[in-house]
Tab-separated table of N, CA, C and O in Angstrom:
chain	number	residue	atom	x	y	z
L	1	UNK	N	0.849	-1.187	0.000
L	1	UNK	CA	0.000	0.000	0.000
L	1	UNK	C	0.892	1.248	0.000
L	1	UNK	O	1.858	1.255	0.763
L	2	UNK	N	0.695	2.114	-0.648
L	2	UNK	CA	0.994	3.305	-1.139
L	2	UNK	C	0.911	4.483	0.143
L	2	UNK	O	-0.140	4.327	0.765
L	3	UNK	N	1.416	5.163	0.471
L	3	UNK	CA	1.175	6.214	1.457
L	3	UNK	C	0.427	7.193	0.848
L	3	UNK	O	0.602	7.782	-0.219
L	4	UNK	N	-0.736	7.311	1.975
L	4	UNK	CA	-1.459	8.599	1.811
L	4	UNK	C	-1.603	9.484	2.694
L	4	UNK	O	-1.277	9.217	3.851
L	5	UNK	N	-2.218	10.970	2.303
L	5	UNK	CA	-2.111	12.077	3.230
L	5	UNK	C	-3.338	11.840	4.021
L	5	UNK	O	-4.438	11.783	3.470
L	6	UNK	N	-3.135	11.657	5.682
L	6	UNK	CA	-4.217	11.418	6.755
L	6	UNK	C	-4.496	12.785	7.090
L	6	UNK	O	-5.668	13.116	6.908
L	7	UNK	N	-3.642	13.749	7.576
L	7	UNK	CA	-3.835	14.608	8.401
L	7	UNK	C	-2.633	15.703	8.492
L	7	UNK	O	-1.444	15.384	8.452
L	8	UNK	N	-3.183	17.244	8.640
L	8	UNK	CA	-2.389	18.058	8.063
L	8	UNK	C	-2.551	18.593	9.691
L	8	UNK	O	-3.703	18.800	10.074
L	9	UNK	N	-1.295	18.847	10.762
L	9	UNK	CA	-1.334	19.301	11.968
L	9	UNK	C	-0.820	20.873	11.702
L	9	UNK	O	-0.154	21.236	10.732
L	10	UNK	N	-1.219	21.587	12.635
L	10	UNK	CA	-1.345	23.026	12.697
L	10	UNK	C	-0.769	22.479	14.306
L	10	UNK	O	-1.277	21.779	15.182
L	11	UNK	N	0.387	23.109	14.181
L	11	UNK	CA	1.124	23.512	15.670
L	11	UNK	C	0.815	24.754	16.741
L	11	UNK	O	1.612	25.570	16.277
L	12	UNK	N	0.309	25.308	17.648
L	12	UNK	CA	-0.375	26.082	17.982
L	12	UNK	C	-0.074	26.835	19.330
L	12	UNK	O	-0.055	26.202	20.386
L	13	UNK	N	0.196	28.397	19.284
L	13	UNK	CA	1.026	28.830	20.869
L	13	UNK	C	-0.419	28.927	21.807
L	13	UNK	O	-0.508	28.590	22.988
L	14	UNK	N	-1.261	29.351	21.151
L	14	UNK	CA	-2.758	29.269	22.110
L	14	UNK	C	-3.685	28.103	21.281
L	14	UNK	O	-4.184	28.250	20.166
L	15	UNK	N	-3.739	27.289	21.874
L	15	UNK	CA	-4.855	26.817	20.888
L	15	UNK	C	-6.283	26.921	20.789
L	15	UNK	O	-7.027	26.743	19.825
L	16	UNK	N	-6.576	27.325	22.269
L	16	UNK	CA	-8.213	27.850	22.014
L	16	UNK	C	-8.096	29.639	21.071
L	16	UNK	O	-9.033	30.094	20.414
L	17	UNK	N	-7.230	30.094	21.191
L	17	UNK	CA	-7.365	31.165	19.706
L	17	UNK	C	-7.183	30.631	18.653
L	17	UNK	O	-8.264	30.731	18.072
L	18	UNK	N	-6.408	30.051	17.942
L	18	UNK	CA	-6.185	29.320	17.027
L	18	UNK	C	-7.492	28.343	16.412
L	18	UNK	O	-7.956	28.348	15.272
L	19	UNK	N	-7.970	27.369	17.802
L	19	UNK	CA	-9.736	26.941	17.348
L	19	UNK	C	-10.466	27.900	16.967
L	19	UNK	O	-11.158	27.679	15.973
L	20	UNK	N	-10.547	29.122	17.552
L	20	UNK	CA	-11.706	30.313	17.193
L	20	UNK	C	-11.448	30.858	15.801
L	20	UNK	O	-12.284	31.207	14.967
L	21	UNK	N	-10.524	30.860	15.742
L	21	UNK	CA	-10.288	31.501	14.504
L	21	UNK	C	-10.318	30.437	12.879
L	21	UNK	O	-10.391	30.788	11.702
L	22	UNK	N	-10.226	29.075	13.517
L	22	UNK	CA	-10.404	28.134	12.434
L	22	UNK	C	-12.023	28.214	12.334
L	22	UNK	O	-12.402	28.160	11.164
L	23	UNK	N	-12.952	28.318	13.187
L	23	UNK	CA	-13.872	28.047	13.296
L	23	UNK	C	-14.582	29.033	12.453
L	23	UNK	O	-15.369	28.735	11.554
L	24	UNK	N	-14.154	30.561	12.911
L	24	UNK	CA	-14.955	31.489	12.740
L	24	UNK	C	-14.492	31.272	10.512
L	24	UNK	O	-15.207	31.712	9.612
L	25	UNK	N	-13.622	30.765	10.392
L	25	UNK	CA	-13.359	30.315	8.579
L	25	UNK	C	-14.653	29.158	8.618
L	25	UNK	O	-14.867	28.969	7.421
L	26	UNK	N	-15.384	28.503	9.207
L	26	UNK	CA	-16.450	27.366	9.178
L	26	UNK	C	-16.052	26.226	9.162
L	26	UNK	O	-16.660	25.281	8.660
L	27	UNK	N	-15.036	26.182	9.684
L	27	UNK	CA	-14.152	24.688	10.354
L	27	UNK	C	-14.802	24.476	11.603
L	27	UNK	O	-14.689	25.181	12.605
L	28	UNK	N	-15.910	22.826	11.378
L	28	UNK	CA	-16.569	22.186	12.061
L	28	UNK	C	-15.544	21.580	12.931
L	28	UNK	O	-15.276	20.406	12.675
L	29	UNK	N	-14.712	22.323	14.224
L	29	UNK	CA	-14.194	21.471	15.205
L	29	UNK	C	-15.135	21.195	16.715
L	29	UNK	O	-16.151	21.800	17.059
L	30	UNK	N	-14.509	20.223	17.356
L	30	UNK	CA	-15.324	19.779	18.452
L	30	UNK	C	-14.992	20.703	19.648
L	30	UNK	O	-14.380	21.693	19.246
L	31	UNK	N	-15.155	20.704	20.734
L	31	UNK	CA	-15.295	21.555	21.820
L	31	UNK	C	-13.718	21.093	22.175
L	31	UNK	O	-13.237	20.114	21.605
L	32	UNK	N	-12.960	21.854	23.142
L	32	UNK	CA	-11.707	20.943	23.735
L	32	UNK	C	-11.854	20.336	25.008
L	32	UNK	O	-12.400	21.003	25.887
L	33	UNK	N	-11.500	19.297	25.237
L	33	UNK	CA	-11.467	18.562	26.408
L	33	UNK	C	-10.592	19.789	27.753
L	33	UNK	O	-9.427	20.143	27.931
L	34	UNK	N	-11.812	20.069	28.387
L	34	UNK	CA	-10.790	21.112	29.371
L	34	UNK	C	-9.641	21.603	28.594
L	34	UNK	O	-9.667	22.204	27.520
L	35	UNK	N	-8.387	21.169	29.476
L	35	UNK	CA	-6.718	21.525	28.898
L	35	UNK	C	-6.099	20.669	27.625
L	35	UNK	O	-4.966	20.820	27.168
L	36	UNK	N	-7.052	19.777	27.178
L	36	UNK	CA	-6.064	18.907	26.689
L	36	UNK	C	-5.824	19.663	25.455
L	36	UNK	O	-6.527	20.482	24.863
L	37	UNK	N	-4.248	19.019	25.128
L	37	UNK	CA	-3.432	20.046	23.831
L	37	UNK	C	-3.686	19.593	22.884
L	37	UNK	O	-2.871	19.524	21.964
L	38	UNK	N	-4.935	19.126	22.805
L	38	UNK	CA	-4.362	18.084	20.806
L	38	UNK	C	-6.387	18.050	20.604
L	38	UNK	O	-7.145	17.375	21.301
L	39	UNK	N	-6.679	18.722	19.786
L	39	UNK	CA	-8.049	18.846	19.111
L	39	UNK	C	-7.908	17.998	17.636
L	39	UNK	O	-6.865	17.856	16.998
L	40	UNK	N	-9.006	17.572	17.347
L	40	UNK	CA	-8.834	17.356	15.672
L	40	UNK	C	-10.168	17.487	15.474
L	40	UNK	O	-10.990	17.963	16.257
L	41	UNK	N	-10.416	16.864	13.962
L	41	UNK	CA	-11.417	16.932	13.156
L	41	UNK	C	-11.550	16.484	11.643
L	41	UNK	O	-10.769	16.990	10.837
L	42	UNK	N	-12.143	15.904	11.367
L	42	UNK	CA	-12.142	15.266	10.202
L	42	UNK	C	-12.700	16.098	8.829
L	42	UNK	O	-13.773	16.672	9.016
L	43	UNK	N	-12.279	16.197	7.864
L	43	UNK	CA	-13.173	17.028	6.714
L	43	UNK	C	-14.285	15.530	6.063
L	43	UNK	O	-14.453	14.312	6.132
L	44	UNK	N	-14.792	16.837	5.431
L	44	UNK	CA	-15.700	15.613	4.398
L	44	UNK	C	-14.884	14.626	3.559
L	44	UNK	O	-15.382	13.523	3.332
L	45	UNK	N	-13.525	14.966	3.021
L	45	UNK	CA	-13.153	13.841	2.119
L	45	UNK	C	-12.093	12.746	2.898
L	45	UNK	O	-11.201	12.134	2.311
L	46	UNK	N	-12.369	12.655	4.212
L	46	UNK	CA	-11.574	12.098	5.477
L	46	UNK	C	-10.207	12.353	5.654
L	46	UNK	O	-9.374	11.685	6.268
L	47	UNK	N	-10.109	13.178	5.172
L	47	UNK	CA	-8.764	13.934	5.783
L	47	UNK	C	-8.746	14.647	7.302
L	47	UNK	O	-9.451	15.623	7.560
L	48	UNK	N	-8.088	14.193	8.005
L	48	UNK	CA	-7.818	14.450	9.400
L	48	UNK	C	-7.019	16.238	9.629
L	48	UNK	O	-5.956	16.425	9.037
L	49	UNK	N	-7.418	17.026	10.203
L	49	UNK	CA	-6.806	18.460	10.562
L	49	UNK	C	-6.740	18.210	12.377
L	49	UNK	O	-7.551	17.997	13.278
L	50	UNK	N	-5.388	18.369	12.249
L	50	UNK	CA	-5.271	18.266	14.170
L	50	UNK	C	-4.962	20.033	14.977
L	50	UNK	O	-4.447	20.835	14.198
L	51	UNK	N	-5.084	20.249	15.560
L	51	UNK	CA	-4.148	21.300	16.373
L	51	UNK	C	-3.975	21.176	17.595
L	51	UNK	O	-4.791	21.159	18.517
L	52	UNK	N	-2.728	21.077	17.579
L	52	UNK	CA	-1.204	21.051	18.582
L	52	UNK	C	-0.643	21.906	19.584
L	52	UNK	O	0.206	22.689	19.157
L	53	UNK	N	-0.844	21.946	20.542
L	53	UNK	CA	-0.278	22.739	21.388
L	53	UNK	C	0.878	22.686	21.578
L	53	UNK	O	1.401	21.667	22.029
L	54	UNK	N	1.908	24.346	21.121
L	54	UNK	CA	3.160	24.263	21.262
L	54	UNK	C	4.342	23.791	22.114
L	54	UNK	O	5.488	23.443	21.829
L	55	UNK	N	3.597	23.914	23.366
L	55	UNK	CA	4.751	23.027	24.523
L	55	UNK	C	4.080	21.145	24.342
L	55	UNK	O	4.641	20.267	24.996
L	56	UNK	N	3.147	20.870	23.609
L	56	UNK	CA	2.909	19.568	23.602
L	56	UNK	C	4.081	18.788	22.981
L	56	UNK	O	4.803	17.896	23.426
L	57	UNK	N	4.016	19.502	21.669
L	57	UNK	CA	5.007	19.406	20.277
L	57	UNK	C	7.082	19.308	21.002
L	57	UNK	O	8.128	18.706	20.758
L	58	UNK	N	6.465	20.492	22.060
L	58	UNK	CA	8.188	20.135	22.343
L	58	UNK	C	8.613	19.314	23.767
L	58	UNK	O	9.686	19.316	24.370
L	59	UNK	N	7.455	18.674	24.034
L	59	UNK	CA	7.728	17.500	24.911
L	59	UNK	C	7.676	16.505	23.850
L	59	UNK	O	8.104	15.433	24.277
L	60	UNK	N	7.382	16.458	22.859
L	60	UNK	CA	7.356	15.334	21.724
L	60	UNK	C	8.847	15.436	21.306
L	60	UNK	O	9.644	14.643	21.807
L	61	UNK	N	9.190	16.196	20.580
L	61	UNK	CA	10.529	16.644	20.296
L	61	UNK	C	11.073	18.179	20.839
L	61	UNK	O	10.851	19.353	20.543
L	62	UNK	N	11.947	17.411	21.844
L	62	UNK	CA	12.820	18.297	22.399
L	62	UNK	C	13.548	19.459	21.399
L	62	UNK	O	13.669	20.648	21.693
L	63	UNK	N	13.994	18.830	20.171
L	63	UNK	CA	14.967	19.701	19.335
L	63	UNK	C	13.737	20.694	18.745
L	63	UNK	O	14.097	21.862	18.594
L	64	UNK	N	12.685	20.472	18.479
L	64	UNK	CA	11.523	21.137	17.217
L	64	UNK	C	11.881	22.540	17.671
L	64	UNK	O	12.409	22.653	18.777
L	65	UNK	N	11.618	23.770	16.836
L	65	UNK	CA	11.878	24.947	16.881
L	65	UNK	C	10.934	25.321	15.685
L	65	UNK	O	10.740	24.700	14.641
L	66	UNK	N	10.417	26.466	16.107
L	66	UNK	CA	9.555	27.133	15.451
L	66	UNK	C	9.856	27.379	13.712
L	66	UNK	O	10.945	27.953	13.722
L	67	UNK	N	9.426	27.226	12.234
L	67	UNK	CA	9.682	27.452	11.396
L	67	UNK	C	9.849	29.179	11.101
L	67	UNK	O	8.991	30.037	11.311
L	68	UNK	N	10.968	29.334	10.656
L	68	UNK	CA	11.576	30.659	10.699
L	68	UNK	C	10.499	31.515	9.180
L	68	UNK	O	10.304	32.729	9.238
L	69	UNK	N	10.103	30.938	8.341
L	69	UNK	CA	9.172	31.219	7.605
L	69	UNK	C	8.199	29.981	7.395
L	69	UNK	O	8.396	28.783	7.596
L	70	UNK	N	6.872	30.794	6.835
L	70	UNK	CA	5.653	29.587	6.710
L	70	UNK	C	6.150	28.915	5.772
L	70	UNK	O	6.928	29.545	5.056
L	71	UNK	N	5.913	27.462	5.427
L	71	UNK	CA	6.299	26.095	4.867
L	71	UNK	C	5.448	25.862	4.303
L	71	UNK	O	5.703	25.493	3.157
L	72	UNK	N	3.815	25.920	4.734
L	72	UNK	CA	2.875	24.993	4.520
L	72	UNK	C	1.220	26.930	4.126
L	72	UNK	O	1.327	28.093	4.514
L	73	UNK	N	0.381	26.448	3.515
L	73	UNK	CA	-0.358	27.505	3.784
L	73	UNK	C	-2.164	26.315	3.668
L	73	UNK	O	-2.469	25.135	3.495
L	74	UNK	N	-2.673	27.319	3.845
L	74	UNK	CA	-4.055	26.564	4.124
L	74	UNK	C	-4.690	27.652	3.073
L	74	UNK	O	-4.008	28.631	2.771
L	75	UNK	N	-6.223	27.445	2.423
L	75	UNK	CA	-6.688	28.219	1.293
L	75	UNK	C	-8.360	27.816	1.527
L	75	UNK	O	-8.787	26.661	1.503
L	76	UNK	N	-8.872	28.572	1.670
L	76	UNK	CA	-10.678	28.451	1.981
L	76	UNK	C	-11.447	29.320	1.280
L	76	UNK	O	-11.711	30.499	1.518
L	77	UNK	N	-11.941	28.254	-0.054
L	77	UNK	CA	-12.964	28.430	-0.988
L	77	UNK	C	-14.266	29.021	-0.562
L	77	UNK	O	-15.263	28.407	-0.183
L	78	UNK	N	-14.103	30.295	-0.683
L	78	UNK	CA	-15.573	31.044	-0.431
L	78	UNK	C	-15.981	31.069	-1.218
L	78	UNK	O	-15.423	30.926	-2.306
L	79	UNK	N	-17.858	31.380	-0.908
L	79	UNK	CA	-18.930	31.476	-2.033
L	79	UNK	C	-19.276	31.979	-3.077
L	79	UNK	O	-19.876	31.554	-4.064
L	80	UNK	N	-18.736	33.194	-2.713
L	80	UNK	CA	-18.318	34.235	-3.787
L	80	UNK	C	-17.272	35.259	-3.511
L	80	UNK	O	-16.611	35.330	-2.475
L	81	UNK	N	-17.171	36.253	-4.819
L	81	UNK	CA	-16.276	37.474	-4.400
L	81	UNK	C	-16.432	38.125	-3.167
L	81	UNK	O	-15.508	38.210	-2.358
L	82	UNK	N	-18.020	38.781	-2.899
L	82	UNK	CA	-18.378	38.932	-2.334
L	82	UNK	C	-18.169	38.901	-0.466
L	82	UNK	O	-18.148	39.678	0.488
L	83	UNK	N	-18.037	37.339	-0.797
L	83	UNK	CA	-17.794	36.648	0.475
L	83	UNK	C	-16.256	36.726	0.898
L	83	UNK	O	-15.946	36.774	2.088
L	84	UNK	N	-15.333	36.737	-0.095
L	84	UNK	CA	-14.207	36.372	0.090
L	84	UNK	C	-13.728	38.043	0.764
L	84	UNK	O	-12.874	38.032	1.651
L	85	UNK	N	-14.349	39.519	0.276
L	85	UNK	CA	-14.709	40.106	1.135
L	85	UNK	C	-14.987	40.627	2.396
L	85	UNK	O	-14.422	41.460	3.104
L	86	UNK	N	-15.943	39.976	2.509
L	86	UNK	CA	-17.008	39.711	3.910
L	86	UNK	C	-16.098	38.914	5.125
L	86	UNK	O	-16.173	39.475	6.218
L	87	UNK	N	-15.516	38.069	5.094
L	87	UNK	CA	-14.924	37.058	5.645
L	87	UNK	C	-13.677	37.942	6.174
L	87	UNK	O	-13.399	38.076	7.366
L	88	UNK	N	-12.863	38.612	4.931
L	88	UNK	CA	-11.598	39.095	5.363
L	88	UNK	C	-11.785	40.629	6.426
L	88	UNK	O	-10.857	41.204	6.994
L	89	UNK	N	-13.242	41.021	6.456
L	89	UNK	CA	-13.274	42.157	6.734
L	89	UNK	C	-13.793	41.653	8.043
L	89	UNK	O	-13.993	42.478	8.934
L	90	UNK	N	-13.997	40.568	8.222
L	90	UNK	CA	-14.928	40.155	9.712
L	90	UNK	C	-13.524	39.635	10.691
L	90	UNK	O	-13.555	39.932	11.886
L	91	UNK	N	-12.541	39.007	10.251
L	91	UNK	CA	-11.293	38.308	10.308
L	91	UNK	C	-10.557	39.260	10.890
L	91	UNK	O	-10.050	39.049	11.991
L	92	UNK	N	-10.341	40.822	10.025
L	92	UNK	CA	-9.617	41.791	10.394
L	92	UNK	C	-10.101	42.459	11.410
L	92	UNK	O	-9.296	43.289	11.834
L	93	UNK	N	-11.546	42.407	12.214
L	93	UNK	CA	-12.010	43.471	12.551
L	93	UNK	C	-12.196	42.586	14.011
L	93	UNK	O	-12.671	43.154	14.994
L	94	UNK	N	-11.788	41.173	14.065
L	94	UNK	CA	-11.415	40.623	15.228
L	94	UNK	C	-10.112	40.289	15.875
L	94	UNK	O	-9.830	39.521	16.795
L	95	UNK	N	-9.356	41.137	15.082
L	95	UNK	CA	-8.111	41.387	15.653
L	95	UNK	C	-6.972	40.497	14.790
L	95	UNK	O	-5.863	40.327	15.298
L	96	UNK	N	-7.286	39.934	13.461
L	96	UNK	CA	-6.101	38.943	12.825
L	96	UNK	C	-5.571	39.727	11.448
L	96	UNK	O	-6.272	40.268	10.592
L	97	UNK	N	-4.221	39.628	11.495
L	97	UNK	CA	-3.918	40.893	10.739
L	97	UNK	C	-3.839	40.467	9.269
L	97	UNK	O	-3.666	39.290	8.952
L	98	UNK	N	-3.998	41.669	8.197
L	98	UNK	CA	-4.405	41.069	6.884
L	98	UNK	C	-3.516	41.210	6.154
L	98	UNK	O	-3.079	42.282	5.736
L	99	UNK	N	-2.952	39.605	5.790
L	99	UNK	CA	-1.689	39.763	5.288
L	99	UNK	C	-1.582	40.267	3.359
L	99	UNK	O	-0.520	40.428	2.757
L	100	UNK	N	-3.066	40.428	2.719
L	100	UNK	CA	-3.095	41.463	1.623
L	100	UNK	C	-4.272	40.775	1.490
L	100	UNK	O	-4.538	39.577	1.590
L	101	UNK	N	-5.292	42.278	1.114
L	101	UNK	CA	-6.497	42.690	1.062
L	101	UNK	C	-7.246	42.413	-0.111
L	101	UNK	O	-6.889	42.630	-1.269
L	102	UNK	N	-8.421	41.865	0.321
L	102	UNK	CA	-8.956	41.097	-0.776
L	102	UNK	C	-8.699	41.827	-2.665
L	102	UNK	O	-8.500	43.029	-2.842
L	103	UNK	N	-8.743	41.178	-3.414
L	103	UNK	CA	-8.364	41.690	-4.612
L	103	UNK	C	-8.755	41.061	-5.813
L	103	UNK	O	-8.840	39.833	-5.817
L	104	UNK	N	-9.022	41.747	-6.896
L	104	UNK	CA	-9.194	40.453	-8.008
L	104	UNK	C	-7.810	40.187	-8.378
L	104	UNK	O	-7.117	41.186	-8.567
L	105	UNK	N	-7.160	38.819	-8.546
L	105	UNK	CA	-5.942	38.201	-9.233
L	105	UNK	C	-6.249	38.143	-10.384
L	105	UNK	O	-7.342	37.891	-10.890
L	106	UNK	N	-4.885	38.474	-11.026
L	106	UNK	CA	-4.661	37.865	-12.641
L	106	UNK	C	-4.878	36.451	-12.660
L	106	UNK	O	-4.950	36.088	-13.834
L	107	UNK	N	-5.015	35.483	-11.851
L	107	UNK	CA	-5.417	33.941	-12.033
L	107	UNK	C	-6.869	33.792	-12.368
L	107	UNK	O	-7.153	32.778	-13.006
L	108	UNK	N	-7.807	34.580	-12.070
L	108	UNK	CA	-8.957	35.115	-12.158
L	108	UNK	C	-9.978	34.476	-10.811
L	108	UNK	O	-10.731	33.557	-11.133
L	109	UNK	N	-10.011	34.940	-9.345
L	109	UNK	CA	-10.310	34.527	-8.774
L	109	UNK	C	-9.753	36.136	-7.854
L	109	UNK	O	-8.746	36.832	-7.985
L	110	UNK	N	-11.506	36.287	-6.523
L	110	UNK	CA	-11.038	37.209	-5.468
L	110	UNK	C	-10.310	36.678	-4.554
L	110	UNK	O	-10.915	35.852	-3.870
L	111	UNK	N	-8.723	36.929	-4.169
L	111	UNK	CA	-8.359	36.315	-3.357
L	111	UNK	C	-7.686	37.352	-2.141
L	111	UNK	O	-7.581	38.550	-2.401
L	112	UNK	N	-7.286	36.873	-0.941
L	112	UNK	CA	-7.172	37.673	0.022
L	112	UNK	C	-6.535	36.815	1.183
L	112	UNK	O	-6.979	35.698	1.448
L	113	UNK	N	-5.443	37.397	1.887
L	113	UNK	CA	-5.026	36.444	3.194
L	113	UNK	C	-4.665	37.021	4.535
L	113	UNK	O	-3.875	37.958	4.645
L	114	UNK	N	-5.259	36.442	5.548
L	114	UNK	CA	-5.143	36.715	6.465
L	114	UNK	C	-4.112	36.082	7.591
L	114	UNK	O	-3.728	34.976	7.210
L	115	UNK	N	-3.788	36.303	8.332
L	115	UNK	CA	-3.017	35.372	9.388
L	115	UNK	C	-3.839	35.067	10.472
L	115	UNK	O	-4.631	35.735	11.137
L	116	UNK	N	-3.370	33.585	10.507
L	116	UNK	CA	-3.759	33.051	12.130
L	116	UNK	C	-3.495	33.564	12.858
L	116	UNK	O	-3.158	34.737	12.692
L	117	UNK	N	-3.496	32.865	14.310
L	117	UNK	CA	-3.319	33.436	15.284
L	117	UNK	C	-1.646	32.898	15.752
L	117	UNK	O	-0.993	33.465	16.628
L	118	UNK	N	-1.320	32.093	15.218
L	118	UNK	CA	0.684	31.633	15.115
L	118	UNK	C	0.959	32.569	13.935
L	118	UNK	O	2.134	32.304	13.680
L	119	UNK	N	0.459	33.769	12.825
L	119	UNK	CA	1.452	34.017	11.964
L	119	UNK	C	1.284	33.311	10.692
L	119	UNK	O	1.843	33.740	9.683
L	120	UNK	N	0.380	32.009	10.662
L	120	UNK	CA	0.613	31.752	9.221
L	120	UNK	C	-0.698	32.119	8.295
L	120	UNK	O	-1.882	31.950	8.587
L	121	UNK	N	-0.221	32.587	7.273
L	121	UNK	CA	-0.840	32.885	5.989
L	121	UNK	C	-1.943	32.256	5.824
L	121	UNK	O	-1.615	31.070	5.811
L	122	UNK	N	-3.256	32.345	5.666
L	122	UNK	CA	-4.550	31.607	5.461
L	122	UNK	C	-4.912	32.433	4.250
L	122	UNK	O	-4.787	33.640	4.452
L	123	UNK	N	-5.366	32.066	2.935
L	123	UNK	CA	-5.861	32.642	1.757
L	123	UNK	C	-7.275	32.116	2.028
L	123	UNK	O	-7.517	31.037	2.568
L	124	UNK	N	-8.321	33.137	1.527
L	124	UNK	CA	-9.507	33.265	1.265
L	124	UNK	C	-9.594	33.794	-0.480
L	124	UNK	O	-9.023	34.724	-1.049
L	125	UNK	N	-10.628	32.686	-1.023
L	125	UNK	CA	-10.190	32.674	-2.141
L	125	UNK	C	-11.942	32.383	-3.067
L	125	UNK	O	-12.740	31.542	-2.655
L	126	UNK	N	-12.220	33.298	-4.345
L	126	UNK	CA	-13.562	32.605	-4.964
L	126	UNK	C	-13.341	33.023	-6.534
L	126	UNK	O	-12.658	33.999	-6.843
L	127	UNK	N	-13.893	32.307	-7.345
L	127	UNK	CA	-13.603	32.274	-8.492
L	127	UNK	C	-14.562	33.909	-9.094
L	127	UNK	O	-15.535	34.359	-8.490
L	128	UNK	N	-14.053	34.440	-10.180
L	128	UNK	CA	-14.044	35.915	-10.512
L	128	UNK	C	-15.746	35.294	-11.591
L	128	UNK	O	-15.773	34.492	-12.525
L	129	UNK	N	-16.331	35.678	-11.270
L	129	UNK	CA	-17.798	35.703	-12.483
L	129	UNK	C	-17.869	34.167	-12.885
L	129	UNK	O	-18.722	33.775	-13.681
């Protein structure tokens, strides 16, 4: 058997900000167990999304150190232009900073990105007409 992709982990310095803010994108996660550091959730095509609490990660590995630039980015297909909009202006106006403001691309699609609550790049993204 062939290796496949289970699950894409998001490492996390708060993770109940980090849940709120996945959520408030319409990421169906579950409540957290009190303290515990490790949430997940499954998408519709069974792909697994975990988030990690940062001192969890470095009782796992002692050596791990924070990535000095983002590696990995995440991208959430909104409904429309419109939305892709709406979303970035609701995102910004709860305190997550906008790492460039929604726009039409030459790829032909409104796209726009914001940062989590660790710093990494989240694109909000909908196809142009």
């Amino acid at each position: 058997m062939s290796p496949k992709l289970d699950m894409i982990g998001i490492v996390a310095k708060d993770l109940d900000a980090s849940l709120r803010f996945y959520r408030q994108l319409g990421m169906e996660i579950p409540e957290r167990d009190g303290d515990e550091p490790y949430v997940e959730t499954t998408l519709a095509g069974g792909i697994r999304v975990s988030w990690n609490d940062l001192e969890m990660i470095k009782g796992i590995d002692a050596h791990w150190v924070p990535p000095a630039r983002q590696r990995i980015s995440l991208a959430f297909l909104c409904g429309s232009p419109a939305e892709v909009d709406a979303k970035h202006a609701e995102l910004v106006a709860g305190g997550h900073p906008s790492k460039a403001a929604p726009r039409d691309a030459f790829w032909g699609q409104r796209y726009a990105q914001i940062g989590d609550p660790d710093g990494n790049c989240v694109d909000l993204f909908a196809p142009l007409g």
